[in-house]
């Protein structure tokens, strides 16, 4: 297998873009470290600080909007036999409306009293 085929195979992987970003950052960091080692320390702390705040923003967004998303996805519908069922947002299986967990994938339903 030639280099071109290896690159094409690597690009098919779902996390290939992150590997490229990491390589570019490592290359830029190496150039900066060779040019001015003292300034590189400040750059490292800036990058760590940026990554920390990106992680904080990600978790705030994920946990603040998670409940709204789950409520939208946990639909209670009436199926063909006029019986209320709860649709699993993970696998799509129709479960009994009183089920606490999906009988297929084990997803835990958030049961609310207003449904």
C-alpha positions as a Markdown table, in Angstrom:
| # | Residue | x | y | z |
|---|---|---|---|---|
| 1 | Unk | 0.0 | 0.0 | 0.0 |
| 2 | Unk | 1.5 | 3.3 | -1.1 |
| 3 | Unk | 1.6 | 6.6 | 0.9 |
| 4 | Unk | -1.4 | 8.0 | -1.1 |
| 5 | Unk | -3.6 | 5.0 | -0.2 |
| 6 | Unk | -2.5 | 5.2 | 3.4 |
| 7 | Unk | -3.5 | 8.9 | 3.6 |
| 8 | Unk | -6.8 | 8.2 | 1.9 |
| 9 | Unk | -7.5 | 5.4 | 4.4 |
| 10 | Unk | -6.5 | 7.6 | 7.3 |
| 11 | Unk | -8.9 | 10.4 | 6.1 |
| 12 | Unk | -11.8 | 8.0 | 6.3 |
| 13 | Unk | -11.4 | 7.7 | 10.1 |
| 14 | Unk | -13.9 | 9.8 | 12.0 |
| 15 | Unk | -11.2 | 11.5 | 14.2 |
| 16 | Unk | -8.7 | 12.2 | 11.4 |
| 17 | Unk | -9.3 | 16.0 | 11.6 |
| 18 | Unk | -8.3 | 16.0 | 15.2 |
| 19 | Unk | -5.1 | 14.2 | 14.4 |
| 20 | Unk | -4.3 | 16.9 | 11.7 |
| 21 | Unk | -5.1 | 19.7 | 14.1 |
| 22 | Unk | -2.8 | 18.1 | 16.7 |
| 23 | Unk | 0.0 | 17.8 | 14.2 |
| 24 | Unk | -0.3 | 21.4 | 13.1 |
| 25 | Unk | -0.3 | 22.6 | 16.8 |
| 26 | Unk | 2.7 | 20.4 | 17.5 |
| 27 | Unk | 4.6 | 21.8 | 14.5 |
| 28 | Unk | 3.7 | 25.4 | 15.5 |
| 29 | Unk | 4.7 | 24.8 | 19.1 |
| 30 | Unk | 8.1 | 23.3 | 18.0 |
| 31 | Unk | 8.8 | 26.4 | 15.8 |
| 32 | Unk | 7.9 | 28.7 | 18.7 |
| 33 | Unk | 10.0 | 26.8 | 21.2 |
| 34 | Unk | 13.0 | 27.0 | 18.9 |
| 35 | Unk | 12.5 | 30.7 | 18.2 |
| 36 | Unk | 11.9 | 31.9 | 21.8 |
| 37 | Unk | 11.8 | 29.3 | 24.6 |
| 38 | Unk | 10.7 | 31.9 | 27.3 |
| 39 | Unk | 7.8 | 33.1 | 25.3 |
| 40 | Unk | 6.8 | 29.4 | 24.7 |
| 41 | Unk | 6.0 | 28.9 | 28.4 |
| 42 | Unk | 3.5 | 31.8 | 28.2 |
| 43 | Unk | 2.0 | 30.3 | 25.1 |
| 44 | Unk | 1.6 | 26.9 | 26.8 |
| 45 | Unk | -0.3 | 28.5 | 29.7 |
| 46 | Unk | -2.5 | 30.5 | 27.3 |
| 47 | Unk | -3.3 | 27.3 | 25.4 |
| 48 | Unk | -4.1 | 25.4 | 28.7 |
| 49 | Unk | -6.3 | 28.3 | 29.8 |
| 50 | Unk | -8.1 | 28.4 | 26.5 |
| 51 | Unk | -8.7 | 24.6 | 26.7 |
| 52 | Unk | -10.0 | 24.9 | 30.2 |
| 53 | Unk | -12.5 | 27.6 | 29.4 |
| 54 | Unk | -13.6 | 25.7 | 26.3 |
| 55 | Unk | -14.2 | 22.6 | 28.5 |
| 56 | Unk | -16.2 | 24.7 | 31.0 |
| 57 | Unk | -18.4 | 26.2 | 28.2 |
| 58 | Unk | -18.9 | 22.8 | 26.7 |
| 59 | Unk | -20.1 | 21.2 | 30.0 |
| 60 | Unk | -22.3 | 24.2 | 30.8 |
| 61 | Unk | -23.9 | 24.0 | 27.4 |
| 62 | Unk | -24.3 | 20.3 | 27.6 |
| 63 | Unk | -25.8 | 20.1 | 31.1 |
| 64 | Unk | -28.0 | 23.3 | 30.8 |
| 65 | Unk | -29.7 | 22.2 | 27.6 |
| 66 | Unk | -29.7 | 18.4 | 28.2 |
| 67 | Unk | -33.0 | 18.4 | 30.1 |
| 68 | Unk | -34.9 | 20.3 | 27.3 |
| 69 | Unk | -33.4 | 18.0 | 24.7 |
| 70 | Unk | -34.4 | 14.9 | 26.6 |
| 71 | Unk | -37.9 | 16.2 | 27.2 |
| 72 | Unk | -38.3 | 16.8 | 23.4 |
| 73 | Unk | -36.9 | 13.4 | 22.5 |
| 74 | Unk | -38.9 | 11.4 | 25.1 |
| 75 | Unk | -42.1 | 11.4 | 23.1 |
| 76 | Unk | -45.3 | 9.7 | 24.3 |
| 77 | Unk | -47.3 | 8.7 | 21.3 |
| 78 | Unk | -50.4 | 6.7 | 20.5 |
| 79 | Unk | -49.5 | 3.7 | 18.3 |
| 80 | Unk | -51.6 | 1.8 | 15.8 |
| 81 | Unk | -53.4 | -0.2 | 18.5 |
| 82 | Unk | -54.5 | 3.0 | 20.3 |
| 83 | Unk | -52.1 | 2.4 | 23.2 |
| 84 | Unk | -49.8 | 5.1 | 24.6 |
| 85 | Unk | -46.1 | 4.2 | 24.2 |
| 86 | Unk | -42.9 | 6.0 | 25.0 |
| 87 | Unk | -40.4 | 6.2 | 22.1 |
| 88 | Unk | -36.8 | 5.7 | 23.2 |
| 89 | Unk | -34.6 | 8.6 | 22.0 |
| 90 | Unk | -31.6 | 6.3 | 21.8 |
| 91 | Unk | -32.8 | 3.4 | 19.8 |
| 92 | Unk | -36.3 | 4.4 | 18.7 |
| 93 | Unk | -38.1 | 1.4 | 20.3 |
| 94 | Unk | -41.7 | 1.9 | 21.4 |
| 95 | Unk | -41.9 | 1.0 | 25.1 |
| 96 | Unk | -44.8 | 0.9 | 27.6 |
| 97 | Unk | -45.6 | 4.4 | 28.8 |
| 98 | Unk | -44.9 | 3.3 | 32.4 |
| 99 | Unk | -41.5 | 1.8 | 31.7 |
| 100 | Unk | -38.5 | 3.4 | 33.5 |
| 101 | Unk | -36.0 | 1.9 | 31.1 |
| 102 | Unk | -36.0 | 1.0 | 27.4 |
| 103 | Unk | -36.4 | -2.8 | 27.0 |
| 104 | Unk | -33.9 | -2.8 | 24.1 |
| 105 | Unk | -31.0 | -0.6 | 25.0 |
| 106 | Unk | -31.6 | 0.2 | 28.7 |
| 107 | Unk | -32.0 | 4.0 | 28.3 |
| 108 | Unk | -33.4 | 5.5 | 31.5 |
| 109 | Unk | -36.5 | 7.5 | 30.8 |
| 110 | Unk | -37.1 | 10.7 | 32.6 |
| 111 | Unk | -40.7 | 10.2 | 33.8 |
| 112 | Unk | -42.7 | 13.3 | 34.3 |
| 113 | Unk | -46.2 | 13.5 | 35.8 |
| 114 | Unk | -47.7 | 15.9 | 33.2 |
| 115 | Unk | -47.7 | 13.3 | 30.4 |
